[in-house]
PDB file of C-alpha atoms in Angstrom:
ATOM      1  CA  UNK H  94      -0.483  -0.016  -0.076  1.00  0.00           C
ATOM      2  CA  UNK H  95       1.419   3.586  -0.752  1.00  0.00           C
ATOM      3  CA  UNK H  96      -0.344   6.933   0.245  1.00  0.00           C
ATOM      4  CA  UNK H  97       0.224   9.956  -1.699  1.00  0.00           C
ATOM      5  CA  UNK H  98      -0.400  13.651  -0.402  1.00  0.00           C
ATOM      6  CA  UNK H  99      -0.363  16.188  -2.528  1.00  0.00           C
ATOM      7  CA  UNK H 100       0.255  19.820  -1.337  1.00  0.00           C
ATOM      8  CA  UNK H 101       1.447  23.265  -2.799  1.00  0.00           C
ATOM      9  CA  UNK H 102      -1.644  24.674  -4.260  1.00  0.00           C
ATOM     10  CA  UNK H 103      -3.283  27.810  -3.884  1.00  0.00           C
ATOM     11  CA  UNK H 104      -4.764  30.998  -5.305  1.00  0.00           C
ATOM     12  CA  UNK H 105      -2.552  32.567  -7.904  1.00  0.00           C
ATOM     13  CA  UNK H 106      -3.051  35.022 -10.676  1.00  0.00           C
ATOM     14  CA  UNK H 107      -2.610  34.372 -14.270  1.00  0.00           C
ATOM     15  CA  UNK H 108       0.927  34.629 -15.355  1.00  0.00           C
ATOM     16  CA  UNK H 109       2.068  33.336 -11.724  1.00  0.00           C
ATOM     17  CA  UNK H 110       3.774  29.925 -10.785  1.00  0.00           C
ATOM     18  CA  UNK H 111       3.255  27.231  -8.172  1.00  0.00           C
ATOM     19  CA  UNK H 112       5.083  24.211  -7.393  1.00  0.00           C
ATOM     20  CA  UNK H 113       2.936  21.201  -6.111  1.00  0.00           C
ATOM     21  CA  UNK H 114       4.517  18.430  -4.291  1.00  0.00           C
ATOM     22  CA  UNK H 115       3.296  15.021  -4.024  1.00  0.00           C
ATOM     23  CA  UNK H 116       4.581  13.188  -1.055  1.00  0.00           C
ATOM     24  CA  UNK H 117       4.287   9.411  -1.286  1.00  0.00           C
ATOM     25  CA  UNK H 118       4.804   6.697   2.038  1.00  0.00           C
ATOM     26  CA  UNK H 119       4.247   2.885   2.909  1.00  0.00           C
ATOM     27  CA  UNK H 120       6.484   1.956  -0.023  1.00  0.00           C
ATOM     28  CA  UNK H 121       8.546   3.158  -2.298  1.00  0.00           C
ATOM     29  CA  UNK H 122       7.463   4.751  -5.735  1.00  0.00           C
ATOM     30  CA  UNK H 123      10.929   4.568  -7.349  1.00  0.00           C
ATOM     31  CA  UNK H 124       9.878   1.436  -9.242  1.00  0.00           C
ATOM     32  CA  UNK H 125       6.861   3.196 -11.229  1.00  0.00           C
ATOM     33  CA  UNK H 126       5.883   5.926 -13.558  1.00  0.00           C
ATOM     34  CA  UNK H 127       4.313   8.619 -11.887  1.00  0.00           C
ATOM     35  CA  UNK H 128       1.598  10.696 -13.386  1.00  0.00           C
ATOM     36  CA  UNK H 129      -0.363  14.039 -12.376  1.00  0.00           C
ATOM     37  CA  UNK H 130      -3.785  14.594 -13.092  1.00  0.00           C
ATOM     38  CA  UNK H 131      -6.482  17.599 -12.843  1.00  0.00           C
ATOM     39  CA  UNK H 132     -10.056  17.695 -12.489  1.00  0.00           C
ATOM     40  CA  UNK H 133     -11.982  20.922 -12.798  1.00  0.00           C
ATOM     41  CA  UNK H 134     -15.845  21.317 -11.408  1.00  0.00           C
ATOM     42  CA  UNK H 135     -18.186  19.870 -13.829  1.00  0.00           C
ATOM     43  CA  UNK H 136     -15.635  17.942 -16.175  1.00  0.00           C
ATOM     44  CA  UNK H 137     -13.800  14.741 -16.007  1.00  0.00           C
ATOM     45  CA  UNK H 138     -10.152  14.171 -14.447  1.00  0.00           C
ATOM     46  CA  UNK H 139      -7.486  14.574 -17.342  1.00  0.00           C
ATOM     47  CA  UNK H 140      -4.271  13.720 -17.729  1.00  0.00           C
ATOM     48  CA  UNK H 141      -1.569  16.768 -16.894  1.00  0.00           C
ATOM     49  CA  UNK H 142       2.169  14.837 -17.310  1.00  0.00           C
ATOM     50  CA  UNK H 143       4.005  11.963 -16.175  1.00  0.00           C
ATOM     51  CA  UNK H 144       7.468  10.806 -15.524  1.00  0.00           C
ATOM     52  CA  UNK H 145       9.955   7.648 -15.793  1.00  0.00           C
ATOM     53  CA  UNK H 146      11.194   5.646 -12.805  1.00  0.00           C
ATOM     54  CA  UNK H 147      14.314   7.415 -12.764  1.00  0.00           C
ATOM     55  CA  UNK H 148      13.106  10.861 -14.258  1.00  0.00           C
ATOM     56  CA  UNK H 149      15.024  10.102 -17.275  1.00  0.00           C
ATOM     57  CA  UNK H 150      11.751  10.768 -19.374  1.00  0.00           C
ATOM     58  CA  UNK H 151       8.724  12.879 -19.415  1.00  0.00           C
ATOM     59  CA  UNK H 152       5.189  13.409 -20.947  1.00  0.00           C
ATOM     60  CA  UNK H 153       3.010  16.471 -21.158  1.00  0.00           C
ATOM     61  CA  UNK H 154      -0.483  17.187 -22.538  1.00  0.00           C
ATOM     62  CA  UNK H 155      -0.278  19.622 -24.923  1.00  0.00           C
ATOM     63  CA  UNK H 156      -2.090  22.221 -22.847  1.00  0.00           C
ATOM     64  CA  UNK H 157       0.512  22.588 -20.228  1.00  0.00           C
ATOM     65  CA  UNK H 158       3.611  21.678 -22.306  1.00  0.00           C
ATOM     66  CA  UNK H 159       6.222  23.968 -22.053  1.00  0.00           C
ATOM     67  CA  UNK H 160       5.011  26.056 -18.670  1.00  0.00           C
ATOM     68  CA  UNK H 161       4.808  22.936 -16.567  1.00  0.00           C
ATOM     69  CA  UNK H 162       7.990  20.520 -15.365  1.00  0.00           C
ATOM     70  CA  UNK H 163       7.408  17.208 -14.066  1.00  0.00           C
ATOM     71  CA  UNK H 164      10.179  15.848 -11.740  1.00  0.00           C
ATOM     72  CA  UNK H 165      11.025  13.452  -9.181  1.00  0.00           C
ATOM     73  CA  UNK H 166      13.344  13.016  -6.229  1.00  0.00           C
ATOM     74  CA  UNK H 167      13.500   9.191  -5.193  1.00  0.00           C
ATOM     75  CA  UNK H 168      15.612   9.645  -2.161  1.00  0.00           C
ATOM     76  CA  UNK H 169      12.636  11.716  -0.825  1.00  0.00           C
ATOM     77  CA  UNK H 170      10.089   9.616  -2.396  1.00  0.00           C
ATOM     78  CA  UNK H 171       8.389  12.557  -3.825  1.00  0.00           C
ATOM     79  CA  UNK H 172       7.262  14.202  -7.201  1.00  0.00           C
ATOM     80  CA  UNK H 173       6.792  17.529  -8.159  1.00  0.00           C
ATOM     81  CA  UNK H 174       5.280  19.707 -10.595  1.00  0.00           C
ATOM     82  CA  UNK H 175       6.252  23.122 -11.156  1.00  0.00           C
ATOM     83  CA  UNK H 176       3.711  25.361 -12.941  1.00  0.00           C
ATOM     84  CA  UNK H 177       4.368  28.353 -14.709  1.00  0.00           C
ATOM     85  CA  UNK H 178       2.690  31.341 -16.638  1.00  0.00           C
ATOM     86  CA  UNK H 179      -0.637  29.789 -15.427  1.00  0.00           C
ATOM     87  CA  UNK H 180      -3.845  30.252 -16.969  1.00  0.00           C
ATOM     88  CA  UNK H 181      -7.448  30.678 -15.898  1.00  0.00           C
ATOM     89  CA  UNK H 182      -8.079  27.261 -17.489  1.00  0.00           C
ATOM     90  CA  UNK H 183      -5.490  25.864 -15.202  1.00  0.00           C
ATOM     91  CA  UNK H 184      -8.089  26.025 -12.335  1.00  0.00           C
ATOM     92  CA  UNK H 185      -8.744  22.805 -11.098  1.00  0.00           C
ATOM     93  CA  UNK H 186      -7.790  20.093  -8.004  1.00  0.00           C
ATOM     94  CA  UNK H 187      -4.632  18.543  -9.289  1.00  0.00           C
ATOM     95  CA  UNK H 188      -3.880  14.979  -8.240  1.00  0.00           C
ATOM     96  CA  UNK H 189      -0.873  12.407  -8.466  1.00  0.00           C
ATOM     97  CA  UNK H 190      -1.048   9.045  -8.659  1.00  0.00           C
ATOM     98  CA  UNK H 191       0.958   5.744  -9.313  1.00  0.00           C
ATOM     99  CA  UNK H 192       0.567   4.381 -12.919  1.00  0.00           C
ATOM    100  CA  UNK H 193      -0.403   0.899 -12.905  1.00  0.00           C
ATOM    101  CA  UNK H 194       2.036  -0.612 -16.067  1.00  0.00           C
ATOM    102  CA  UNK H 195       5.728  -0.293 -16.004  1.00  0.00           C
ATOM    103  CA  UNK H 196       6.476   0.582 -19.222  1.00  0.00           C
ATOM    104  CA  UNK H 197       5.119   3.391 -21.194  1.00  0.00           C
ATOM    105  CA  UNK H 198       3.275   6.591 -20.175  1.00  0.00           C
ATOM    106  CA  UNK H 199      -0.409   6.268 -19.824  1.00  0.00           C
ATOM    107  CA  UNK H 200      -2.871   9.192 -20.093  1.00  0.00           C
ATOM    108  CA  UNK H 201      -6.203   7.894 -18.313  1.00  0.00           C
ATOM    109  CA  UNK H 202      -6.856   7.224 -14.926  1.00  0.00           C
ATOM    110  CA  UNK H 203      -8.248   3.769 -15.263  1.00  0.00           C
ATOM    111  CA  UNK H 204      -4.431   3.026 -15.564  1.00  0.00           C
ATOM    112  CA  UNK H 205      -3.595   4.379 -12.230  1.00  0.00           C
ATOM    113  CA  UNK H 206      -3.401   2.312  -9.102  1.00  0.00           C
ATOM    114  CA  UNK H 207      -3.018   4.844  -6.303  1.00  0.00           C
ATOM    115  CA  UNK H 208      -4.056   8.582  -5.806  1.00  0.00           C
ATOM    116  CA  UNK H 209      -3.681  11.599  -3.517  1.00  0.00           C
ATOM    117  CA  UNK H 210      -6.203  13.295  -1.848  1.00  0.00           C
ATOM    118  CA  UNK H 211      -5.840  16.331  -4.422  1.00  0.00           C
ATOM    119  CA  UNK H 212      -5.095  20.182  -4.037  1.00  0.00           C
ATOM    120  CA  UNK H 213      -6.705  23.243  -5.210  1.00  0.00           C
ATOM    121  CA  UNK H 214      -5.038  25.438  -7.788  1.00  0.00           C
ATOM    122  CA  UNK H 215      -6.985  28.455  -8.706  1.00  0.00           C
ATOM    123  CA  UNK H 216      -5.916  30.687 -11.254  1.00  0.00           C
ATOM    124  CA  UNK H 217      -7.360  34.649 -11.078  1.00  0.00           C
ATOM    125  CA  UNK H 218      -7.787  36.906 -14.570  1.00  0.00           C
TER     126      UNK H 218
END
């Protein structure tokens, strides 16, 4: 069993930045692809970014490419999402999750086994 806790969310004006953290406990996440998703009110949960086990490869949704950076520190059992040039459309609850499959980057929530409680990001214009 692994527990995930997101933090770092808050309110920011358009153009600003936030850094989200996902702290894992219970077991190491170093063997797993990790992903970030987000969900706005009334919308489906959507893929944001994912990162390979060692951090050597990343994958981003087109909507955040060039603005967001996913990273990880396996020694700290933690995954990060640096969010720059934020837009109102980025407003959502952000979740980190563990990808069930060991290979490739999956973009649907059904491919992820464990989820954090989420952290709210609000971007005002």
